[in-house]
Tab-separated table of N, CA and C in Angstrom:
chain	number	residue	atom	x	y	z
A	1	UNK	N	-23.013	46.338	5.333
A	1	UNK	CA	-22.558	45.671	4.151
A	1	UNK	C	-23.127	44.253	4.174
A	2	UNK	N	-23.645	43.831	3.026
A	2	UNK	CA	-24.204	42.484	2.892
A	2	UNK	C	-23.145	41.592	2.257
A	3	UNK	N	-22.912	40.458	2.897
A	3	UNK	CA	-21.953	39.488	2.370
A	3	UNK	C	-22.747	38.336	1.779
A	4	UNK	N	-22.406	37.995	0.543
A	4	UNK	CA	-23.106	36.875	-0.106
A	4	UNK	C	-22.684	35.554	0.522
A	5	UNK	N	-23.666	34.674	0.655
A	5	UNK	CA	-23.363	33.344	1.182
A	5	UNK	C	-22.676	32.534	0.087
A	6	UNK	N	-21.546	31.976	0.415
A	6	UNK	CA	-20.792	31.149	-0.531
A	6	UNK	C	-20.549	29.788	0.105
A	7	UNK	N	-19.938	28.921	-0.658
A	7	UNK	CA	-19.585	27.603	-0.106
A	7	UNK	C	-18.704	27.755	1.125
A	8	UNK	N	-17.786	28.713	1.065
A	8	UNK	CA	-16.869	28.922	2.193
A	8	UNK	C	-17.634	29.396	3.421
A	9	UNK	N	-18.503	30.384	3.236
A	9	UNK	CA	-19.227	30.882	4.409
A	9	UNK	C	-20.150	29.816	4.985
A	10	UNK	N	-20.745	29.008	4.120
A	10	UNK	CA	-21.592	27.914	4.631
A	10	UNK	C	-20.727	26.903	5.394
A	11	UNK	N	-19.540	26.590	4.845
A	11	UNK	CA	-18.669	25.598	5.480
A	11	UNK	C	-18.181	26.090	6.839
A	12	UNK	N	-17.889	27.397	6.956
A	12	UNK	CA	-17.380	27.909	8.235
A	12	UNK	C	-18.433	27.848	9.333
A	13	UNK	N	-19.669	27.584	8.951
A	13	UNK	CA	-20.749	27.491	9.937
A	13	UNK	C	-21.086	26.037	10.307
A	14	UNK	N	-20.281	25.100	9.824
A	14	UNK	CA	-20.558	23.682	10.093
A	14	UNK	C	-19.836	23.197	11.349
A	15	UNK	N	-20.313	22.079	11.874
A	15	UNK	CA	-19.667	21.452	13.031
A	15	UNK	C	-18.263	20.971	12.668
A	16	UNK	N	-18.086	20.530	11.412
A	16	UNK	CA	-16.756	20.055	10.988
A	16	UNK	C	-15.736	21.187	11.056
A	17	UNK	N	-16.123	22.377	10.565
A	17	UNK	CA	-15.211	23.519	10.609
A	17	UNK	C	-14.896	23.863	12.060
A	18	UNK	N	-15.929	23.886	12.899
A	18	UNK	CA	-15.741	24.204	14.313
A	18	UNK	C	-14.752	23.224	14.948
A	19	UNK	N	-14.931	21.943	14.660
A	19	UNK	CA	-14.044	20.913	15.207
A	19	UNK	C	-12.609	21.117	14.712
A	20	UNK	N	-12.442	21.326	13.410
A	20	UNK	CA	-11.100	21.507	12.839
A	20	UNK	C	-10.424	22.755	13.394
A	21	UNK	N	-11.175	23.834	13.532
A	21	UNK	CA	-10.574	25.087	13.989
A	21	UNK	C	-10.119	24.998	15.438
A	22	UNK	N	-10.681	24.075	16.205
A	22	UNK	CA	-10.297	23.915	17.609
A	22	UNK	C	-9.293	22.786	17.826
A	23	UNK	N	-8.981	22.040	16.787
A	23	UNK	CA	-8.082	20.886	16.891
A	23	UNK	C	-6.645	21.338	16.608
A	24	UNK	N	-5.754	21.308	17.618
A	24	UNK	CA	-4.375	21.770	17.401
A	24	UNK	C	-3.650	20.991	16.290
A	25	UNK	N	-3.895	19.684	16.207
A	25	UNK	CA	-3.232	18.889	15.166
A	25	UNK	C	-3.703	19.314	13.780
A	26	UNK	N	-4.990	19.578	13.644
A	26	UNK	CA	-5.528	20.025	12.349
A	26	UNK	C	-4.979	21.395	11.994
A	27	UNK	N	-4.931	22.292	12.977
A	27	UNK	CA	-4.399	23.637	12.688
A	27	UNK	C	-2.930	23.551	12.275
A	28	UNK	N	-2.173	22.677	12.940
A	28	UNK	CA	-0.761	22.494	12.578
A	28	UNK	C	-0.653	21.950	11.152
A	29	UNK	N	-1.519	20.987	10.819
A	29	UNK	CA	-1.504	20.400	9.481
A	29	UNK	C	-1.781	21.453	8.418
A	30	UNK	N	-2.789	22.295	8.650
A	30	UNK	CA	-3.157	23.308	7.657
A	30	UNK	C	-2.108	24.404	7.510
A	31	UNK	N	-1.207	24.546	8.487
A	31	UNK	CA	-0.135	25.528	8.354
A	31	UNK	C	1.126	24.911	7.745
A	32	UNK	N	1.103	23.601	7.495
A	32	UNK	CA	2.248	22.899	6.918
A	32	UNK	C	2.306	23.160	5.410
A	33	UNK	N	3.439	23.689	4.948
A	33	UNK	CA	3.590	24.046	3.526
A	33	UNK	C	3.463	22.827	2.617
A	34	UNK	N	4.011	21.688	3.026
A	34	UNK	CA	3.927	20.485	2.187
A	34	UNK	C	2.483	20.024	2.048
A	35	UNK	N	1.717	20.126	3.134
A	35	UNK	CA	0.297	19.740	3.087
A	35	UNK	C	-0.464	20.686	2.155
A	36	UNK	N	-0.230	21.982	2.302
A	36	UNK	CA	-0.916	22.949	1.428
A	36	UNK	C	-0.531	22.724	-0.023
A	37	UNK	N	0.725	22.416	-0.272
A	37	UNK	CA	1.179	22.140	-1.638
A	37	UNK	C	0.488	20.892	-2.186
A	38	UNK	N	0.366	19.870	-1.361
A	38	UNK	CA	-0.310	18.642	-1.798
A	38	UNK	C	-1.761	18.941	-2.150
A	39	UNK	N	-2.431	19.740	-1.334
A	39	UNK	CA	-3.838	20.072	-1.608
A	39	UNK	C	-3.998	20.922	-2.863
A	40	UNK	N	-2.931	21.591	-3.274
A	40	UNK	CA	-2.986	22.397	-4.501
A	40	UNK	C	-2.890	21.507	-5.745
A	41	UNK	N	-2.530	20.240	-5.556
A	41	UNK	CA	-2.361	19.306	-6.672
A	41	UNK	C	-3.711	18.690	-7.044
A	42	UNK	N	-4.087	18.813	-8.326
A	42	UNK	CA	-5.376	18.279	-8.790
A	42	UNK	C	-5.505	16.778	-8.519
A	43	UNK	N	-4.436	16.012	-8.737
A	43	UNK	CA	-4.501	14.561	-8.541
A	43	UNK	C	-4.763	14.224	-7.075
A	44	UNK	N	-4.152	14.977	-6.171
A	44	UNK	CA	-4.367	14.737	-4.746
A	44	UNK	C	-5.819	15.052	-4.385
A	45	UNK	N	-6.313	16.184	-4.866
A	45	UNK	CA	-7.704	16.542	-4.563
A	45	UNK	C	-8.671	15.511	-5.146
A	46	UNK	N	-8.390	15.040	-6.368
A	46	UNK	CA	-9.241	14.008	-6.967
A	46	UNK	C	-9.225	12.733	-6.121
A	47	UNK	N	-8.035	12.352	-5.661
A	47	UNK	CA	-7.918	11.145	-4.840
A	47	UNK	C	-8.711	11.305	-3.542
A	48	UNK	N	-8.639	12.489	-2.933
A	48	UNK	CA	-9.340	12.712	-1.675
A	48	UNK	C	-10.855	12.734	-1.832
A	49	UNK	N	-11.327	12.909	-3.045
A	49	UNK	CA	-12.772	12.847	-3.307
A	49	UNK	C	-13.269	11.395	-3.326
A	50	UNK	N	-12.336	10.448	-3.445
A	50	UNK	CA	-12.677	9.025	-3.521
A	50	UNK	C	-12.891	8.485	-2.106
A	51	UNK	N	-14.072	7.917	-1.870
A	51	UNK	CA	-14.407	7.401	-0.532
A	51	UNK	C	-13.433	6.316	-0.071
A	52	UNK	N	-12.983	5.468	-0.991
A	52	UNK	CA	-12.048	4.398	-0.613
A	52	UNK	C	-10.729	4.981	-0.119
A	53	UNK	N	-10.274	6.048	-0.765
A	53	UNK	CA	-9.034	6.704	-0.335
A	53	UNK	C	-9.237	7.319	1.047
A	54	UNK	N	-10.354	8.001	1.235
A	54	UNK	CA	-10.628	8.608	2.543
A	54	UNK	C	-10.723	7.538	3.627
A	55	UNK	N	-11.378	6.414	3.317
A	55	UNK	CA	-11.474	5.318	4.284
A	55	UNK	C	-10.091	4.777	4.631
A	56	UNK	N	-9.249	4.625	3.609
A	56	UNK	CA	-7.891	4.120	3.847
A	56	UNK	C	-7.118	5.086	4.740
A	57	UNK	N	-7.233	6.383	4.469
A	57	UNK	CA	-6.509	7.370	5.264
A	57	UNK	C	-7.037	7.444	6.698
A	58	UNK	N	-8.276	7.042	6.908
A	58	UNK	CA	-8.843	7.029	8.251
A	58	UNK	C	-8.406	5.790	9.038
A	59	UNK	N	-7.817	4.816	8.355
A	59	UNK	CA	-7.396	3.559	8.978
A	59	UNK	C	-6.036	3.760	9.645
A	60	UNK	N	-5.946	3.484	10.936
A	60	UNK	CA	-4.692	3.717	11.660
A	60	UNK	C	-3.550	2.851	11.131
A	61	UNK	N	-3.849	1.644	10.657
A	61	UNK	CA	-2.785	0.782	10.109
A	61	UNK	C	-2.199	1.402	8.846
A	62	UNK	N	-3.046	1.993	8.025
A	62	UNK	CA	-2.570	2.658	6.810
A	62	UNK	C	-1.729	3.874	7.191
A	63	UNK	N	-2.210	4.661	8.142
A	63	UNK	CA	-1.443	5.844	8.563
A	63	UNK	C	-0.094	5.428	9.142
A	64	UNK	N	-0.090	4.356	9.946
A	64	UNK	CA	1.177	3.871	10.511
A	64	UNK	C	2.128	3.418	9.397
A	65	UNK	N	1.583	2.716	8.415
A	65	UNK	CA	2.413	2.255	7.297
A	65	UNK	C	2.998	3.451	6.543
A	66	UNK	N	2.173	4.459	6.293
A	66	UNK	CA	2.649	5.621	5.537
A	66	UNK	C	3.644	6.457	6.342
A	67	UNK	N	3.683	6.270	7.651
A	67	UNK	CA	4.675	6.952	8.475
A	67	UNK	C	6.045	6.288	8.352
A	68	UNK	N	6.076	5.083	7.780
A	68	UNK	CA	7.313	4.320	7.609
A	68	UNK	C	7.989	4.747	6.298
A	69	UNK	N	9.225	5.199	6.390
A	69	UNK	CA	9.914	5.709	5.193
A	69	UNK	C	10.104	4.621	4.135
A	70	UNK	N	10.281	3.363	4.546
A	70	UNK	CA	10.433	2.279	3.565
A	70	UNK	C	9.148	2.094	2.770
A	71	UNK	N	8.012	2.210	3.442
A	71	UNK	CA	6.723	2.087	2.744
A	71	UNK	C	6.556	3.260	1.780
A	72	UNK	N	6.864	4.465	2.251
A	72	UNK	CA	6.737	5.643	1.366
A	72	UNK	C	7.655	5.504	0.164
A	73	UNK	N	8.878	5.017	0.380
A	73	UNK	CA	9.807	4.821	-0.737
A	73	UNK	C	9.250	3.798	-1.721
A	74	UNK	N	8.686	2.714	-1.197
A	74	UNK	CA	8.108	1.683	-2.066
A	74	UNK	C	6.960	2.266	-2.883
A	75	UNK	N	6.105	3.045	-2.239
A	75	UNK	CA	4.948	3.616	-2.940
A	75	UNK	C	5.378	4.670	-3.968
A	76	UNK	N	6.565	5.230	-3.799
A	76	UNK	CA	7.085	6.192	-4.771
A	76	UNK	C	7.645	5.486	-6.003
A	77	UNK	N	7.849	4.176	-5.903
A	77	UNK	CA	8.411	3.388	-6.996
A	77	UNK	C	7.306	3.041	-7.995
A	78	UNK	N	7.496	3.415	-9.245
A	78	UNK	CA	6.447	3.187	-10.254
A	78	UNK	C	6.161	1.701	-10.455
A	79	UNK	N	7.152	0.841	-10.310
A	79	UNK	CA	6.913	-0.603	-10.473
A	79	UNK	C	5.984	-1.117	-9.371
A	80	UNK	N	6.166	-0.613	-8.160
A	80	UNK	CA	5.293	-1.013	-7.047
A	80	UNK	C	3.881	-0.502	-7.305
A	81	UNK	N	3.773	0.761	-7.718
A	81	UNK	CA	2.436	1.319	-7.996
A	81	UNK	C	1.755	0.553	-9.119
A	82	UNK	N	2.513	0.207	-10.169
A	82	UNK	CA	1.934	-0.569	-11.278
A	82	UNK	C	1.458	-1.934	-10.781
A	83	UNK	N	2.268	-2.575	-9.939
A	83	UNK	CA	1.882	-3.884	-9.409
A	83	UNK	C	0.614	-3.766	-8.569
A	84	UNK	N	0.535	-2.736	-7.738
A	84	UNK	CA	-0.638	-2.577	-6.875
A	84	UNK	C	-1.882	-2.194	-7.666
A	85	UNK	N	-1.707	-1.717	-8.886
A	85	UNK	CA	-2.862	-1.404	-9.738
A	85	UNK	C	-3.436	-2.681	-10.344
A	86	UNK	N	-2.692	-3.785	-10.273
A	86	UNK	CA	-3.119	-5.063	-10.835
A	86	UNK	C	-4.016	-5.785	-9.820
A	87	UNK	N	-5.230	-6.123	-10.225
A	87	UNK	CA	-6.178	-6.751	-9.287
A	87	UNK	C	-5.655	-8.093	-8.764
A	88	UNK	N	-4.922	-8.842	-9.578
A	88	UNK	CA	-4.387	-10.131	-9.113
A	88	UNK	C	-3.381	-9.914	-7.983
A	89	UNK	N	-2.574	-8.872	-8.102
A	89	UNK	CA	-1.610	-8.565	-7.042
A	89	UNK	C	-2.355	-8.141	-5.779
A	90	UNK	N	-3.357	-7.293	-5.934
A	90	UNK	CA	-4.134	-6.859	-4.771
A	90	UNK	C	-4.819	-8.053	-4.104
A	91	UNK	N	-5.362	-8.963	-4.922
A	91	UNK	CA	-5.996	-10.164	-4.358
A	91	UNK	C	-4.976	-11.003	-3.595
A	92	UNK	N	-3.787	-11.140	-4.157
A	92	UNK	CA	-2.741	-11.916	-3.485
A	92	UNK	C	-2.361	-11.255	-2.162
A	93	UNK	N	-2.228	-9.933	-2.156
A	93	UNK	CA	-1.843	-9.229	-0.943
A	93	UNK	C	-2.941	-9.288	0.122
A	94	UNK	N	-4.174	-9.540	-0.296
A	94	UNK	CA	-5.276	-9.684	0.658
A	94	UNK	C	-5.261	-11.063	1.317
A	95	UNK	N	-4.475	-11.989	0.759
A	95	UNK	CA	-4.392	-13.354	1.274
A	95	UNK	C	-3.395	-13.385	2.437
A	96	UNK	N	-3.842	-13.839	3.598
A	96	UNK	CA	-2.974	-13.832	4.779
A	96	UNK	C	-1.739	-14.717	4.588
A	97	UNK	N	-1.853	-15.808	3.848
A	97	UNK	CA	-0.683	-16.675	3.615
A	97	UNK	C	0.378	-15.930	2.810
A	98	UNK	N	-0.054	-15.144	1.833
A	98	UNK	CA	0.900	-14.358	1.034
A	98	UNK	C	1.553	-13.299	1.918
A	99	UNK	N	0.757	-12.627	2.728
A	99	UNK	CA	1.323	-11.601	3.621
A	99	UNK	C	2.312	-12.224	4.597
A	100	UNK	N	1.966	-13.403	5.139
A	100	UNK	CA	2.880	-14.090	6.054
A	100	UNK	C	4.182	-14.455	5.338
A	101	UNK	N	4.065	-14.929	4.114
A	101	UNK	CA	5.258	-15.290	3.344
A	101	UNK	C	6.129	-14.062	3.101
A	102	UNK	N	5.510	-12.943	2.754
A	102	UNK	CA	6.279	-11.728	2.480
A	102	UNK	C	6.915	-11.157	3.744
A	103	UNK	N	6.387	-11.519	4.901
A	103	UNK	CA	6.985	-11.078	6.164
A	103	UNK	C	8.202	-11.918	6.519
A	104	UNK	N	8.379	-13.054	5.839
A	104	UNK	CA	9.489	-13.970	6.099
A	104	UNK	C	10.732	-13.465	5.360
A	105	UNK	N	11.811	-13.250	6.086
A	105	UNK	CA	13.023	-12.693	5.474
A	105	UNK	C	13.595	-13.616	4.404
A	106	UNK	N	13.467	-14.926	4.559
A	106	UNK	CA	13.979	-15.856	3.555
A	106	UNK	C	13.209	-15.692	2.242
A	107	UNK	N	11.903	-15.491	2.349
A	107	UNK	CA	11.097	-15.283	1.143
A	107	UNK	C	11.480	-13.965	0.485
A	108	UNK	N	11.626	-12.913	1.298
A	108	UNK	CA	12.016	-11.611	0.728
A	108	UNK	C	13.381	-11.701	0.061
A	109	UNK	N	14.315	-12.400	0.700
A	109	UNK	CA	15.640	-12.564	0.098
A	109	UNK	C	15.550	-13.319	-1.220
A	110	UNK	N	14.736	-14.373	-1.245
A	110	UNK	CA	14.572	-15.149	-2.478
A	110	UNK	C	13.983	-14.280	-3.580
A	111	UNK	N	12.972	-13.477	-3.239
A	111	UNK	CA	12.322	-12.638	-4.249
A	111	UNK	C	13.249	-11.517	-4.736
A	112	UNK	N	14.270	-11.204	-3.957
A	112	UNK	CA	15.244	-10.196	-4.382
A	112	UNK	C	16.261	-10.786	-5.350
A	113	UNK	N	16.289	-12.113	-5.463
A	113	UNK	CA	17.232	-12.807	-6.329
A	113	UNK	C	16.675	-12.851	-7.758
A	114	UNK	N	17.441	-12.356	-8.710
A	114	UNK	CA	16.942	-12.291	-10.095
A	114	UNK	C	16.666	-13.677	-10.678
A	115	UNK	N	17.425	-14.690	-10.275
A	115	UNK	CA	17.179	-16.043	-10.789
A	115	UNK	C	15.818	-16.553	-10.311
A	116	UNK	N	15.486	-16.254	-9.067
A	116	UNK	CA	14.178	-16.668	-8.539
A	116	UNK	C	13.072	-15.930	-9.278
A	117	UNK	N	13.262	-14.631	-9.466
A	117	UNK	CA	12.230	-13.857	-10.194
A	117	UNK	C	12.063	-14.375	-11.606
A	118	UNK	N	13.181	-14.697	-12.269
A	118	UNK	CA	13.096	-15.248	-13.627
A	118	UNK	C	12.359	-16.586	-13.631
A	119	UNK	N	12.655	-17.420	-12.636
A	119	UNK	CA	11.978	-18.713	-12.552
A	119	UNK	C	10.478	-18.516	-12.326
A	120	UNK	N	10.118	-17.577	-11.465
A	120	UNK	CA	8.701	-17.338	-11.175
A	120	UNK	C	7.969	-16.751	-12.390
A	121	UNK	N	8.705	-16.168	-13.309
A	121	UNK	CA	8.086	-15.637	-14.531
A	121	UNK	C	7.797	-16.751	-15.533
A	122	UNK	N	8.361	-17.942	-15.295
A	122	UNK	CA	8.193	-19.085	-16.190
A	122	UNK	C	6.906	-19.827	-15.827
A	123	UNK	N	6.001	-19.971	-16.787
A	123	UNK	CA	4.705	-20.608	-16.505
A	123	UNK	C	4.859	-22.056	-16.050
A	124	UNK	N	5.859	-22.776	-16.552
A	124	UNK	CA	6.058	-24.173	-16.140
A	124	UNK	C	6.418	-24.241	-14.654
A	125	UNK	N	7.241	-23.312	-14.207
A	125	UNK	CA	7.607	-23.274	-12.786
A	125	UNK	C	6.377	-22.946	-11.946
A	126	UNK	N	5.613	-21.953	-12.388
A	126	UNK	CA	4.396	-21.591	-11.642
A	126	UNK	C	3.412	-22.761	-11.591
A	127	UNK	N	3.270	-23.471	-12.714
A	127	UNK	CA	2.374	-24.631	-12.743
A	127	UNK	C	2.858	-25.718	-11.787
A	128	UNK	N	4.177	-25.948	-11.761
A	128	UNK	CA	4.730	-26.963	-10.858
A	128	UNK	C	4.473	-26.569	-9.401
A	129	UNK	N	4.675	-25.301	-9.082
A	129	UNK	CA	4.462	-24.849	-7.711
A	129	UNK	C	2.990	-24.937	-7.306
A	130	UNK	N	2.107	-24.827	-8.281
A	130	UNK	CA	0.668	-24.929	-7.997
A	130	UNK	C	0.221	-26.375	-7.821
A	131	UNK	N	1.069	-27.316	-8.230
A	131	UNK	CA	0.748	-28.745	-8.127
A	131	UNK	C	0.934	-29.187	-6.673
A	132	UNK	N	-0.117	-29.752	-6.073
A	132	UNK	CA	-0.058	-30.111	-4.653
A	132	UNK	C	1.000	-31.174	-4.365
A	133	UNK	N	1.189	-32.127	-5.270
A	133	UNK	CA	2.200	-33.167	-5.049
A	133	UNK	C	3.596	-32.555	-5.034
A	134	UNK	N	3.847	-31.640	-5.966
A	134	UNK	CA	5.148	-30.978	-6.012
A	134	UNK	C	5.339	-30.127	-4.754
A	135	UNK	N	4.289	-29.427	-4.373
A	135	UNK	CA	4.342	-28.590	-3.174
A	135	UNK	C	4.625	-29.432	-1.939
A	136	UNK	N	3.960	-30.594	-1.840
A	136	UNK	CA	4.206	-31.499	-0.718
A	136	UNK	C	5.642	-32.016	-0.734
A	137	UNK	N	6.151	-32.314	-1.919
A	137	UNK	CA	7.529	-32.811	-2.029
A	137	UNK	C	8.525	-31.756	-1.541
A	138	UNK	N	8.226	-30.478	-1.837
A	138	UNK	CA	9.137	-29.410	-1.413
A	138	UNK	C	9.156	-29.232	0.103
A	139	UNK	N	8.162	-29.772	0.781
A	139	UNK	CA	8.140	-29.698	2.248
A	139	UNK	C	9.127	-30.686	2.870
A	140	UNK	N	9.639	-31.616	2.067
A	140	UNK	CA	10.561	-32.633	2.545
A	140	UNK	C	11.969	-32.028	2.634
A	141	UNK	N	12.510	-31.992	3.846
A	141	UNK	CA	13.822	-31.387	4.069
A	141	UNK	C	14.921	-32.076	3.263
A	142	UNK	N	14.856	-33.396	3.141
A	142	UNK	CA	15.887	-34.126	2.401
A	142	UNK	C	15.895	-33.704	0.931
A	143	UNK	N	14.707	-33.541	0.352
A	143	UNK	CA	14.632	-33.110	-1.046
A	143	UNK	C	15.184	-31.696	-1.184
A	144	UNK	N	14.810	-30.818	-0.260
A	144	UNK	CA	15.314	-29.435	-0.330
A	144	UNK	C	16.836	-29.415	-0.212
A	145	UNK	N	17.379	-30.236	0.687
A	145	UNK	CA	18.841	-30.303	0.837
A	145	UNK	C	19.489	-30.811	-0.439
A	146	UNK	N	18.892	-31.837	-1.044
A	146	UNK	CA	19.444	-32.390	-2.282
A	146	UNK	C	19.422	-31.342	-3.389
A	147	UNK	N	18.329	-30.587	-3.482
A	147	UNK	CA	18.235	-29.548	-4.514
A	147	UNK	C	19.241	-28.423	-4.263
A	148	UNK	N	19.500	-28.148	-2.998
A	148	UNK	CA	20.428	-27.071	-2.651
A	148	UNK	C	21.863	-27.444	-2.960
A	149	UNK	N	22.160	-28.750	-3.017
A	149	UNK	CA	23.537	-29.186	-3.248
A	149	UNK	C	23.743	-29.788	-4.622
A	150	UNK	N	22.762	-29.637	-5.461
A	150	UNK	CA	22.815	-30.114	-6.848
A	150	UNK	C	23.787	-31.245	-7.003
């Protein structure tokens, strides 16, 4: 019997297939129902065709982050996904000072406060914060204490 060569038969003859078929972690992954279900999704397959997505998934820091349930929950939130689709937000997140600030619990607590978020939405407040003299003044503990005690 003659078997026609197909994409599948060609792929089974590659080094990649050989490596995957001998890798216990890969075999376990391919038997996982959730993984198979994800691969059945057109959007997932389209994303995996994107080199940037594949590069991100190959990055151990990204894999570690995605193993964190809080990160997965955040990424499931449409507001977070919308924000990350914004190039200005991505640029800000690429800035180490912004990342350091977001790692600070006081900053996270402030950003969770609706009054702070409302103030940050005000262009006059943003302009004032961008002003170096105002920024320098805020570094003064006495001024911060005075503002805190209105």
